[in-house]
CSV table of C-alpha atoms and ligand atoms in Angstrom, one decimal:
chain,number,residue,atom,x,y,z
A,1,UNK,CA,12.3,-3.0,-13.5
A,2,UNK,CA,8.5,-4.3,-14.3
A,3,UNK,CA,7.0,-6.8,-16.4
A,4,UNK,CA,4.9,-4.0,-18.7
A,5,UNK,CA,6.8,-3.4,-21.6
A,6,UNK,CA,6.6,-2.8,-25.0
A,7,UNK,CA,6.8,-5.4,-27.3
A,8,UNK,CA,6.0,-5.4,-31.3
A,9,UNK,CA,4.8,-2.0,-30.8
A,10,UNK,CA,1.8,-3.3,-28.0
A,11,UNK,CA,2.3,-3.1,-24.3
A,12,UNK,CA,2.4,-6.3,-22.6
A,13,UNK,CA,2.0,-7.2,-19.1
A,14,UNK,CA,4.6,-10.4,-19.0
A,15,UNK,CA,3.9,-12.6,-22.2
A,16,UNK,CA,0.4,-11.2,-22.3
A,17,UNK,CA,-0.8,-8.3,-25.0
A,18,UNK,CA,-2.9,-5.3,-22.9
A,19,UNK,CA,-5.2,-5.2,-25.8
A,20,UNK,CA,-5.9,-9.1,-25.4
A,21,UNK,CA,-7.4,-8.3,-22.3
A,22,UNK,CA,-9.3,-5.7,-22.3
A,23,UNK,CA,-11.1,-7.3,-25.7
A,24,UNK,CA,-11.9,-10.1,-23.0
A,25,UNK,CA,-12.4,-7.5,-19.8
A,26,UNK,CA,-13.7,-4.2,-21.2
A,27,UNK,CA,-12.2,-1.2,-19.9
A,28,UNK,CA,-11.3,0.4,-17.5
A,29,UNK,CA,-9.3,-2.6,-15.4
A,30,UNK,CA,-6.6,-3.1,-13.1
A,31,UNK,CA,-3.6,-5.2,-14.2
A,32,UNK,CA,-1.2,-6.8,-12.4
A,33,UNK,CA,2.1,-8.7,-13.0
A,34,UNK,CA,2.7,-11.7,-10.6
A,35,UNK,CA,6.6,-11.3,-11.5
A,36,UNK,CA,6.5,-7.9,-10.2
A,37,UNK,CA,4.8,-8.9,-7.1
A,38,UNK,CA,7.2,-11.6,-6.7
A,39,UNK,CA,10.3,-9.9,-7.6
A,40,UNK,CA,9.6,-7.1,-5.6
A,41,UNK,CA,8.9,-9.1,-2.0
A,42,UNK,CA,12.4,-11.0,-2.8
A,43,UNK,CA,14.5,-7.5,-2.9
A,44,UNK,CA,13.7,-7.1,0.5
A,45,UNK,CA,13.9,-10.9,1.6
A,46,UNK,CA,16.9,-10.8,0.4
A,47,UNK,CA,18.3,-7.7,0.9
A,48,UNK,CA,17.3,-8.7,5.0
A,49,UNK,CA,19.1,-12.2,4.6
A,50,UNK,CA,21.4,-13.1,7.2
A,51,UNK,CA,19.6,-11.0,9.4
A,52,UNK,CA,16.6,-13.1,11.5
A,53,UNK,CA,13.5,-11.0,10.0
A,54,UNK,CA,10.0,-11.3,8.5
A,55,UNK,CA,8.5,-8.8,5.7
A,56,UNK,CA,4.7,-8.4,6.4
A,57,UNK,CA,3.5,-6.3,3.4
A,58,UNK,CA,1.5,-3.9,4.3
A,59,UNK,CA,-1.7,-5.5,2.7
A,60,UNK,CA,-3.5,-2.4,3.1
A,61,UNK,CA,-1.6,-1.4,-0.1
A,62,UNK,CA,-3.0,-3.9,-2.5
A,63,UNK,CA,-5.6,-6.3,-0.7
A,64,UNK,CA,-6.5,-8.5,-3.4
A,65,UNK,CA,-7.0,-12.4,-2.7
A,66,UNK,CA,-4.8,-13.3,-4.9
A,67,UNK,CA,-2.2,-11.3,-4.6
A,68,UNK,CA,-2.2,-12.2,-0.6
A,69,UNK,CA,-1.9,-15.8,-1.5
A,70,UNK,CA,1.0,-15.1,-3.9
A,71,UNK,CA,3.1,-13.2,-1.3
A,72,UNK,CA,2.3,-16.0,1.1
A,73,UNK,CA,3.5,-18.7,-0.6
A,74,UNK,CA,6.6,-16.6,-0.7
A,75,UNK,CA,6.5,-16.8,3.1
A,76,UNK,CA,5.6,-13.2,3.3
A,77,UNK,CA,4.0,-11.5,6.9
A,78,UNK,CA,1.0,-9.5,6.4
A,79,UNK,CA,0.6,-6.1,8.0
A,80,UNK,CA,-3.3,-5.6,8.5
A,81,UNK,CA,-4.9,-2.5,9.8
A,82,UNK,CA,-8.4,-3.3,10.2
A,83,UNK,CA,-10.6,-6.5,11.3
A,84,UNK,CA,-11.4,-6.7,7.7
A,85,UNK,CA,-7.6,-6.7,6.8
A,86,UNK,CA,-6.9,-9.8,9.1
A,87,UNK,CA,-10.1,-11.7,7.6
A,88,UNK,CA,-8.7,-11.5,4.0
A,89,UNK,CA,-4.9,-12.0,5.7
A,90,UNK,CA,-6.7,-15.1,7.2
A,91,UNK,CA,-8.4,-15.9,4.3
A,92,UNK,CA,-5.8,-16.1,1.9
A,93,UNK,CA,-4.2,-18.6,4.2
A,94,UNK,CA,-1.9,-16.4,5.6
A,95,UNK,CA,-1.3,-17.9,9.7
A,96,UNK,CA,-1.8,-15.7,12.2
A,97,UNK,CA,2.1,-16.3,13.5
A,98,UNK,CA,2.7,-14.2,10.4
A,99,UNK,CA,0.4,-10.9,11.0
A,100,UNK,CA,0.7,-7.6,12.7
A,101,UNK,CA,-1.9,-5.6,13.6
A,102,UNK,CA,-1.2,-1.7,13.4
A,103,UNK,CA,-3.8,1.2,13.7
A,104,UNK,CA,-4.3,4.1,16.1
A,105,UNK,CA,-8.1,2.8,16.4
A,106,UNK,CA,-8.7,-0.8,17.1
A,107,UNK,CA,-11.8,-1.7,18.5
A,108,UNK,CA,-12.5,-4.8,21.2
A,109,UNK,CA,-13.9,-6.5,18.7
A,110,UNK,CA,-10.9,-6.1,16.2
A,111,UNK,CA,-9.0,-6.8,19.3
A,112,UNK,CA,-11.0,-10.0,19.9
A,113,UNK,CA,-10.7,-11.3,16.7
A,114,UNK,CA,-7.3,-11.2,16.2
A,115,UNK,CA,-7.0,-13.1,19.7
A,116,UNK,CA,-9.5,-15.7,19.0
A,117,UNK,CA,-7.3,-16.5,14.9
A,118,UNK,CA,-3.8,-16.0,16.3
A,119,UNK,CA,-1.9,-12.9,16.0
A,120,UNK,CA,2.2,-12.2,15.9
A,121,UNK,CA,1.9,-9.6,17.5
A,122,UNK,CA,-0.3,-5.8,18.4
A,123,UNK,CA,1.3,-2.9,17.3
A,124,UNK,CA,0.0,-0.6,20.4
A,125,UNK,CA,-0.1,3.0,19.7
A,126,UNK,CA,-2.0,4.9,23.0
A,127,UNK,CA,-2.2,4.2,26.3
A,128,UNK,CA,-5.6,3.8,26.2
A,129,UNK,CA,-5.6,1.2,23.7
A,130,UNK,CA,-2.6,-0.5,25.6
A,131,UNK,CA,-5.3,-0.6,28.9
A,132,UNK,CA,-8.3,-2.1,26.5
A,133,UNK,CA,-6.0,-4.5,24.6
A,134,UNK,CA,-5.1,-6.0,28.4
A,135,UNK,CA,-8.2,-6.5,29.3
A,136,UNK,CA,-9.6,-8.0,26.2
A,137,UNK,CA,-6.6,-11.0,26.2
A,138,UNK,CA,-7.1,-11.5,30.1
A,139,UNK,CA,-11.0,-11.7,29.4
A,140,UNK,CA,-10.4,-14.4,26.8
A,141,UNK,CA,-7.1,-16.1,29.1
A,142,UNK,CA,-4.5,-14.9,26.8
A,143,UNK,CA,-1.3,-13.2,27.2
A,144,UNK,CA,-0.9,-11.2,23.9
A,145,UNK,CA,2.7,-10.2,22.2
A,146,UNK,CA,3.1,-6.6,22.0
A,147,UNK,CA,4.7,-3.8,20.8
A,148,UNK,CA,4.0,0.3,21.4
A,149,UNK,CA,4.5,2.5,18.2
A,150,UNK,CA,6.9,5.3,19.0
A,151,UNK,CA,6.5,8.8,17.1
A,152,UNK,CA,10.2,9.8,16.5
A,153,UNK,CA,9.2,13.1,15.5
A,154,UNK,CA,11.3,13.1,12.7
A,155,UNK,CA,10.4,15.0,8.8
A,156,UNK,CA,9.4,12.0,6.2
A,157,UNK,CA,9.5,14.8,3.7
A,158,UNK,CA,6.9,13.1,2.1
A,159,UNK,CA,3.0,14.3,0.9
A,160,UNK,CA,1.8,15.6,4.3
A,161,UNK,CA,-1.6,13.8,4.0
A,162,UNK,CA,1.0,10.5,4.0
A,163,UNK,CA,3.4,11.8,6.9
A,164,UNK,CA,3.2,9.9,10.2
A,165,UNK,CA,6.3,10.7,12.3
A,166,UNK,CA,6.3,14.0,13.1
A,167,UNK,CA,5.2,14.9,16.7
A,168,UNK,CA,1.8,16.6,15.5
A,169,UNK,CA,0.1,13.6,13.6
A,170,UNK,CA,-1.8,11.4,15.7
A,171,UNK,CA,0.2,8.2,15.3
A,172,UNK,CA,2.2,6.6,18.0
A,173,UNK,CA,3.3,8.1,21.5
A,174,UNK,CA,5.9,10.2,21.5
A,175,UNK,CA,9.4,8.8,21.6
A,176,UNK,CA,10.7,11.5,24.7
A,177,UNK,CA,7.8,9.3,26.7
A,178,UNK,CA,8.2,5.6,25.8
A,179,UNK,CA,10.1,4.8,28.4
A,180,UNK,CA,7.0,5.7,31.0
A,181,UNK,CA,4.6,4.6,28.3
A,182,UNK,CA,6.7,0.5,28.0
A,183,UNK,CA,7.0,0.6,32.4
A,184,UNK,CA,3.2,0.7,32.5
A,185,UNK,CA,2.6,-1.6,29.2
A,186,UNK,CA,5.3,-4.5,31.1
A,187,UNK,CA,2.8,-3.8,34.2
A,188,UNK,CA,-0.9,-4.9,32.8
A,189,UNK,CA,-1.2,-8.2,33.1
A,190,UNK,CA,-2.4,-9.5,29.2
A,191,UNK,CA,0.0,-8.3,27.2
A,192,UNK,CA,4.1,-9.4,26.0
A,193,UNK,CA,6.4,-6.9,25.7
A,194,UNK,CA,8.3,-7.7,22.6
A,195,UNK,CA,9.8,-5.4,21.2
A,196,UNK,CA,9.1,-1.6,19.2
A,197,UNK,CA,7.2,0.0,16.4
A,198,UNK,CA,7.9,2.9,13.9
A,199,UNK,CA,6.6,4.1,10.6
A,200,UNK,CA,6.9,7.6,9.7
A,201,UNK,CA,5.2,7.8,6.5
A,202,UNK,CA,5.1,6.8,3.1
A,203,UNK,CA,6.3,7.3,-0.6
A,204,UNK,CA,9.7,8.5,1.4
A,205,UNK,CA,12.1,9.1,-1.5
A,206,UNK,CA,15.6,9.8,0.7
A,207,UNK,CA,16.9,7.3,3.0
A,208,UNK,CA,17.7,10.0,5.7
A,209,UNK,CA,14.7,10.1,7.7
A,210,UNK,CA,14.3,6.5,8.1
A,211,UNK,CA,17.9,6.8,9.1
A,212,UNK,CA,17.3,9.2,11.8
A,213,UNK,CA,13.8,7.4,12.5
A,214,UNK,CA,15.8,3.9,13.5
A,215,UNK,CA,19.1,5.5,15.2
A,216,UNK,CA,16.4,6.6,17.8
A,217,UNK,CA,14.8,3.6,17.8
A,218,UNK,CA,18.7,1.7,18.4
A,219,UNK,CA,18.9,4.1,21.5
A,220,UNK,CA,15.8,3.0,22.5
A,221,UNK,CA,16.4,-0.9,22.2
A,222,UNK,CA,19.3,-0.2,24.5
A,223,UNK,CA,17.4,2.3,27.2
A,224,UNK,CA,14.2,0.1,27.4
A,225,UNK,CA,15.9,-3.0,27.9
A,226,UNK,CA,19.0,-1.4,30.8
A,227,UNK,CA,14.9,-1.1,31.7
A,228,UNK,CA,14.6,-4.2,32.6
A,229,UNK,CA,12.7,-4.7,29.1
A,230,UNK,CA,13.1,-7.8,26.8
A,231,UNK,CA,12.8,-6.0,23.4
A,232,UNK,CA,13.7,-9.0,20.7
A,233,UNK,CA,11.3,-7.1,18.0
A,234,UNK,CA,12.2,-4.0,15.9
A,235,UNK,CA,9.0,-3.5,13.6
A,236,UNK,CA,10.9,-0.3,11.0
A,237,UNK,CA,7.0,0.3,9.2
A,238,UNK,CA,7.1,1.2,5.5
A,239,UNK,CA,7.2,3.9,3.4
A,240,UNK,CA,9.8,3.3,0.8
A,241,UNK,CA,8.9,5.3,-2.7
A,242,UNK,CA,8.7,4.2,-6.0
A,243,UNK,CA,9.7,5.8,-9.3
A,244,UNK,CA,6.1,7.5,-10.3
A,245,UNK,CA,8.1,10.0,-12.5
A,246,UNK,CA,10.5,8.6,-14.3
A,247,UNK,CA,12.4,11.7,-15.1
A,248,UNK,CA,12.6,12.7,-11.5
A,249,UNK,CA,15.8,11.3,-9.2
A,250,UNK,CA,15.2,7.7,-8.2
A,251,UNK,CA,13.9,6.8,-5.1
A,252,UNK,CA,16.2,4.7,-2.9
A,253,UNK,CA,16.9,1.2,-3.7
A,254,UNK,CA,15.6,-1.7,-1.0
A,255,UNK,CA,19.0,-3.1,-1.7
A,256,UNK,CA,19.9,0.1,-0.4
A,257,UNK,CA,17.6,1.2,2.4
A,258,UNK,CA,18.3,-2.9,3.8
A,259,UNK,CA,22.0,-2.1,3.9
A,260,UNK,CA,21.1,1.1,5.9
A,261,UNK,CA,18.9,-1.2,8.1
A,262,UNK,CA,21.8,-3.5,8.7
A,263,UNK,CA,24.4,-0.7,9.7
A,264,UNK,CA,21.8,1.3,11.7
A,265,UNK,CA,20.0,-2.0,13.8
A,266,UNK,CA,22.2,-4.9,12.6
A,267,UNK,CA,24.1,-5.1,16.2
A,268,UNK,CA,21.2,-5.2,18.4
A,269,UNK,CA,20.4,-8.7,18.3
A,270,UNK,CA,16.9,-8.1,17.3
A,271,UNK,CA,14.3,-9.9,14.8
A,272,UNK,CA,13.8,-7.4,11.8
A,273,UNK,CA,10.3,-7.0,10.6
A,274,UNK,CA,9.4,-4.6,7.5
A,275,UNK,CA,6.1,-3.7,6.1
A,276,UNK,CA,6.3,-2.5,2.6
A,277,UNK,CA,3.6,-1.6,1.0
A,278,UNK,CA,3.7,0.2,-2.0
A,279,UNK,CA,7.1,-0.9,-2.9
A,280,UNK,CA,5.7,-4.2,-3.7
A,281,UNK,CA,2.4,-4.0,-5.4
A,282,UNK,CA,2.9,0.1,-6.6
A,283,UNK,CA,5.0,-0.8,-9.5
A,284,UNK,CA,3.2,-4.4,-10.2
A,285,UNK,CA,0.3,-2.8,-11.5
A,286,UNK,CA,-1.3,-0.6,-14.3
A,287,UNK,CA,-5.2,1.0,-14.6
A,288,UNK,CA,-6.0,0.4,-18.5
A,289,UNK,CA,-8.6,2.7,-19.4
A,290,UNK,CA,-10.0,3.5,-23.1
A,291,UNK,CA,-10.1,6.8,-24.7
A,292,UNK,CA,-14.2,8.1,-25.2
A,293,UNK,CA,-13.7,11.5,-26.2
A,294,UNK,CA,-10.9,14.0,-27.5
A,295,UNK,CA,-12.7,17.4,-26.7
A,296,UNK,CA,-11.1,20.8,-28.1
A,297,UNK,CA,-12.0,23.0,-25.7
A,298,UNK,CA,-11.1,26.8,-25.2
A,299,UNK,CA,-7.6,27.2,-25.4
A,300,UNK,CA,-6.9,23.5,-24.2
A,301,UNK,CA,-7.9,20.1,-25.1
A,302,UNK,CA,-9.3,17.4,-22.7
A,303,UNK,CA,-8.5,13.8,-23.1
A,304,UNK,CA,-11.9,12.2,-21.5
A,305,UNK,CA,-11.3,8.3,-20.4
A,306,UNK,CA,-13.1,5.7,-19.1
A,307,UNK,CA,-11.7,5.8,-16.2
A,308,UNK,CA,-12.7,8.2,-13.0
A,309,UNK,CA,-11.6,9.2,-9.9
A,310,UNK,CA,-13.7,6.9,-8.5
A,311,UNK,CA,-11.1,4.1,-9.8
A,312,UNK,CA,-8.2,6.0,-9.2
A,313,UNK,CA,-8.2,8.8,-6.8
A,314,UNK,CA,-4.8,9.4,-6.3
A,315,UNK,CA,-4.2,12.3,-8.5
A,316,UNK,CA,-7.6,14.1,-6.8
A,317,UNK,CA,-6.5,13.1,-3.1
A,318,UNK,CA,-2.7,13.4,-3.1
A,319,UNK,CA,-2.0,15.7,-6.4
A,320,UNK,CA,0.0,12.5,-7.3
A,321,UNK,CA,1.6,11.7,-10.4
A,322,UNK,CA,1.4,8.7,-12.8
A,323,UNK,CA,2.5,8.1,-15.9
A,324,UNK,CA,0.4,7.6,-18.4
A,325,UNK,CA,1.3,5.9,-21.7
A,326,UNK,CA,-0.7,4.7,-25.3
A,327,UNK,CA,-1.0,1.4,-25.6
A,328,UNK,CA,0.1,0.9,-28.9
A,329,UNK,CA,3.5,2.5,-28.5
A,330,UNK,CA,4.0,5.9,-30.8
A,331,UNK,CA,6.1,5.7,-33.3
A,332,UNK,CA,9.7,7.6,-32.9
A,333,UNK,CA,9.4,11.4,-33.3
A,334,UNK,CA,5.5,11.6,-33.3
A,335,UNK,CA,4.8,15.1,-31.9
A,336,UNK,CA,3.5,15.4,-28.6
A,337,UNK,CA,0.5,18.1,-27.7
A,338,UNK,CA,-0.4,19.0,-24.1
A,339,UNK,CA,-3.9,17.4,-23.0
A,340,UNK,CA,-6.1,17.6,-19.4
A,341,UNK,CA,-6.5,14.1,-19.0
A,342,UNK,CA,-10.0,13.8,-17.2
A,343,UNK,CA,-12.5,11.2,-16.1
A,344,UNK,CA,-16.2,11.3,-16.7
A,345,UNK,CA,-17.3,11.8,-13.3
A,346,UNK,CA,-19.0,15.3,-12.2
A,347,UNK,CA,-16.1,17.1,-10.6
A,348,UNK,CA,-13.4,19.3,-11.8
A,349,UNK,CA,-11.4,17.1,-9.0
A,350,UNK,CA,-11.5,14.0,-11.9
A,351,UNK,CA,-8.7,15.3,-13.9
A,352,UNK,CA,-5.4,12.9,-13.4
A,353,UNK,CA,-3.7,15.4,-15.7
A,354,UNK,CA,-3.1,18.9,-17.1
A,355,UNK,CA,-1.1,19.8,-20.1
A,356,UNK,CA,0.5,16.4,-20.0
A,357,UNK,CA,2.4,16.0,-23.5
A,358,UNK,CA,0.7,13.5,-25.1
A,359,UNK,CA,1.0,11.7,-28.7
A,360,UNK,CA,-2.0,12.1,-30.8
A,361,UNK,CA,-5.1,9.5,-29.7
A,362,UNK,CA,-8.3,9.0,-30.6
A,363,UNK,CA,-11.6,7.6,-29.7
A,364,UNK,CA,-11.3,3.7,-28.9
A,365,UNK,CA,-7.7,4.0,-28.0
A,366,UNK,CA,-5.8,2.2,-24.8
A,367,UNK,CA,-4.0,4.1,-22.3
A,368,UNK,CA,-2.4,2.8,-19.5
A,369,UNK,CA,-1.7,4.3,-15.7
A,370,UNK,CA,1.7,3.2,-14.2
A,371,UNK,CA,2.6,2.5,-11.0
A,372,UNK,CA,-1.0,2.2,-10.0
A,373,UNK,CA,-1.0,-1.1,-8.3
A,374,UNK,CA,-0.6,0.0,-5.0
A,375,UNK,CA,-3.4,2.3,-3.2
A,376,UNK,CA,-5.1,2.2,-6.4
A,377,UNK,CA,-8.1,-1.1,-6.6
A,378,UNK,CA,-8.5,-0.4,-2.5
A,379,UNK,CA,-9.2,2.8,-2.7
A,380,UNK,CA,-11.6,3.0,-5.3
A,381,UNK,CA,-15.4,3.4,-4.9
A,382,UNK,CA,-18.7,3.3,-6.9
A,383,UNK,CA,-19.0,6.9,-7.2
A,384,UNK,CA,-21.4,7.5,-9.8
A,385,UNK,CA,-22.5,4.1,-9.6
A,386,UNK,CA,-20.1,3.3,-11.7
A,387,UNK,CA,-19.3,-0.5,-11.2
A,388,UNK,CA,-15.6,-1.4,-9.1
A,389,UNK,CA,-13.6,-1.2,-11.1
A,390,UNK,CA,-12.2,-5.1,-12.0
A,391,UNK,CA,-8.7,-6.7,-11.1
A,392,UNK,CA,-6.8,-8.8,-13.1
A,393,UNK,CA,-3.6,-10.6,-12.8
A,394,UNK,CA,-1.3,-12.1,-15.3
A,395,UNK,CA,1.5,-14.5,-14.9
A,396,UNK,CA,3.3,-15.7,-18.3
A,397,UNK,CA,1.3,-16.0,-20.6
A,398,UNK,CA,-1.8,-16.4,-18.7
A,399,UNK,CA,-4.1,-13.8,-17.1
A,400,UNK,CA,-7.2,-14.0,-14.9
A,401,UNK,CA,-10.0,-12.2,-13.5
A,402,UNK,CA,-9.2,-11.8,-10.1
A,403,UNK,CA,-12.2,-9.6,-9.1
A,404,UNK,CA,-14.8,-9.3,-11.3
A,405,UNK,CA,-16.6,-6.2,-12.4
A,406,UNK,CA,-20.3,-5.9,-10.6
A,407,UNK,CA,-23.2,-5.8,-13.1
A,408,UNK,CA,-25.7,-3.0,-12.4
A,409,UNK,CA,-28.1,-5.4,-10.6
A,410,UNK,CA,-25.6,-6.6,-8.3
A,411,UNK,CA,-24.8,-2.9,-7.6
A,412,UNK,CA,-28.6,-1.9,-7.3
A,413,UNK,CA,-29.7,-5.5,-5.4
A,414,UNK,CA,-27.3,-4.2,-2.5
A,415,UNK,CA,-29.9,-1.5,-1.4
A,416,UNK,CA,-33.1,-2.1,0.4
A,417,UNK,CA,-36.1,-0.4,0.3
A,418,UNK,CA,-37.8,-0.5,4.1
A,419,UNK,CA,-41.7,-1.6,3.8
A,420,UNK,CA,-43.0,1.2,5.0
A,421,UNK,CA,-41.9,3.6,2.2
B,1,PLP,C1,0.6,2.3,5.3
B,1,PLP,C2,1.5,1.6,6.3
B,1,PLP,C3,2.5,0.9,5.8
B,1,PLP,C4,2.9,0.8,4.3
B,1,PLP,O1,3.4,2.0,3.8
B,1,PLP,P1,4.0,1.9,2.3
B,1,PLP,O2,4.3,3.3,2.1
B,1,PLP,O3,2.9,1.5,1.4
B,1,PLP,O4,5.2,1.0,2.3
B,1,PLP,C5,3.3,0.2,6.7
B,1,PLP,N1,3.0,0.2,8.0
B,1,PLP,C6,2.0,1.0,8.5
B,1,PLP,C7,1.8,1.0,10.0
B,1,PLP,C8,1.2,1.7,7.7
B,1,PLP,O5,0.2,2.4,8.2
């Protein structure tokens, strides 16, 4: 369940009308429902309870100040990917006892960073790495809590430009070799060997693969520490889907993929850490955009929005779905037509939709994305120069700006012309 909903024929995010906003915003915007957010990080604190364990969303999801600051005060973990990621994790007040850093590419001065604010723990995933990370903590006198991704080599089943456990993407080291890969990682003197990492991909809509992902990792708890290891960690990644099409099966539950994590790793007498990403903010948010055109081309008709790939490039990266809804709800029975459903930008590759049944709209009329508040605001660009697109966030009956939209002088005033031109 959301917070957008119908209500006296308008949708509504909470108490708030979408049309209230966007007459204060202009179009197209990002919207996003704090109840969501919130209700969303408790189904897997709770789902975890009794179990010692920390969720660190994986921020890389939905990387908005705000919506850090309201997971944190929730107590949430961040999972940062990026020396960028840990400044806004840091920023938002988030301490660095509660952040893991993951990525296959960490630089020294990531590395350093992370070191110098306080870290949870590194989330090693080459040897390589492993060797640089050792000497940048015994550089700065630090001993740094680690642990090595493993690449189970199991199918995700899942968008292959989002699959990350099967032996032939580049994350991880392969599980057959951990046990070589931990010996040397115990041996170099800066780093803690605390426990493992996994995460085999995401929008995984069948609990089976993270099942076979994290009876591997069980066996390896148990081989790593007859080892001589002391692994007190599990990190189990992300990658639980979300409901884009709402006539399609269900994705699993987090009540229910929690359950599995206690049946599967419950016994081993490790802390539990999660990192959700688009489980939490996917579903918390909506892209509003505003119809500019119906066009009656030959043999189909586009729907042209304000709105672009540039905002939301999902559909063009990842032939994703989303729904897409009017505003001001149809009434029962109106006849639906097949539309493309296209941005303005100059590329066939903006089009979210084709032939999507669609009730009639017009010119001037609100349409609303779902399920677009996770890898949507990150990933969007000023293509076009058309101005980032804004975030907003409502809670009751309340809503704010919670990144602006750029003017065109702010957009232009980033560039600099050398002198000698
Ligand atoms: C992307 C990512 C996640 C989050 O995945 P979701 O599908 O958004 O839950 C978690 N951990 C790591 C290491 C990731 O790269």
């Amino acid at each position: 369940m959301d917070h957008f909903l119908y209500r006296n024929g308008v949708l509504h995010a909470e108490d708030v009308a979408v049309p209230d906003i966007a007459a204060v915003v202009g179009t197209p915007f990002y919207l996003y429902s704090a109840a969501t957010l919130r209700r969303h990080y408790r189904l897997f604190a709770d789902g975890l309870e009794g179990l010692p364990h920390l969720v660190c969303y994986a921020m890389k999801a939905n990387s908005n100040q705000a919506v850090l600051k309201l997971l944190g005060d929730l107590g949430a973990g961040m999972d940062v990917v990026s020396g960028g990621e840990y400044a806004r994790a840091r920023a938002a007040g988030i301490p660095g006892e509660r952040i893991v850093f993951s990525g296959i590419g960490k630089t020294r001065a990531e590395m350093r960073m992370a070191l110098e604010g306080g870290i949870r723990q590194v989330n090693l995933e080459s040897e390589p790495e492993m060797r640089v990370l050792s000497e940048v903590a015994v550089s700065m006198g630090k001993v740094v809590p680690v642990t090595v991704r493993v690449n189970p080599d199991v199918d995700a089943k899942t968008h292959e430009k989002i699959a990350t456990g099967k032996k032939e993407n580049k994350f991880g080291i392969p599980i057959a070799r951990a046990r070589e890969v931990y010996a040397e990682a115990a041996a170099l003197p800066g780093l803690d060997v605390v426990g493992i990492d996994v995460h085999i991909g995401s929008q995984l809509t069948d609990l089976q693969p993270f099942r076979d992902a994290y009876g591997l990792l069980a066996s390896l708890t148990r081989q790593l520490r007859a080892d001589g290891h002391d692994i007190r960690r599990l990190d189990l990644g992300g990658g639980l889907g979300i409901p884009y099409e709402r006539s399609n099966s269900a994705p699993p539950l987090p009540v229910e993929y929690c359950a599995m994590v206690r049946e599967v790793l419950g016994d081993l007498d490790c802390e539990i850490e999660i990192e959700p990403g688009r489980l939490i903010a996917g579903n918390a948010g909506i892209l509003v955009s505003e119809v500019i055109y119906l066009k009656h081309g030959e043999g189909r008709d586009f729907l042209i929005l304000d709105a672009a790939m540039n905002d939301l490039i999902r559909p063009s990266m990842y032939s994703s779905y989303h729904e897409i809804v009017a505003v001001h709800e149809p009434a029962a029975g109106v006849p639906l037509a097949p539309v493309d459903i296209v941005g303005p930008v100059c590329e066939s590759g903006d089009t979210f939709a084709r032939d999507r049944a669609m009730p009639p709209l017009a010119a001037g009329d609100l349409v609303a994305f779902r399920s677009a508040g996770a890898y949507g605001a990150v990933m969007a660009s000023e293509y076009n120069t058309r101005p980032l697109v804004p975030e907003v966030l409502v809670q009751d009956d309340q809503f704010a700006v919670i990144r602006p939209r750029p003017t065109f002088d702010e957009i232009i005033s980033r560039d600099r012309v050398p002198a000698w031109l």
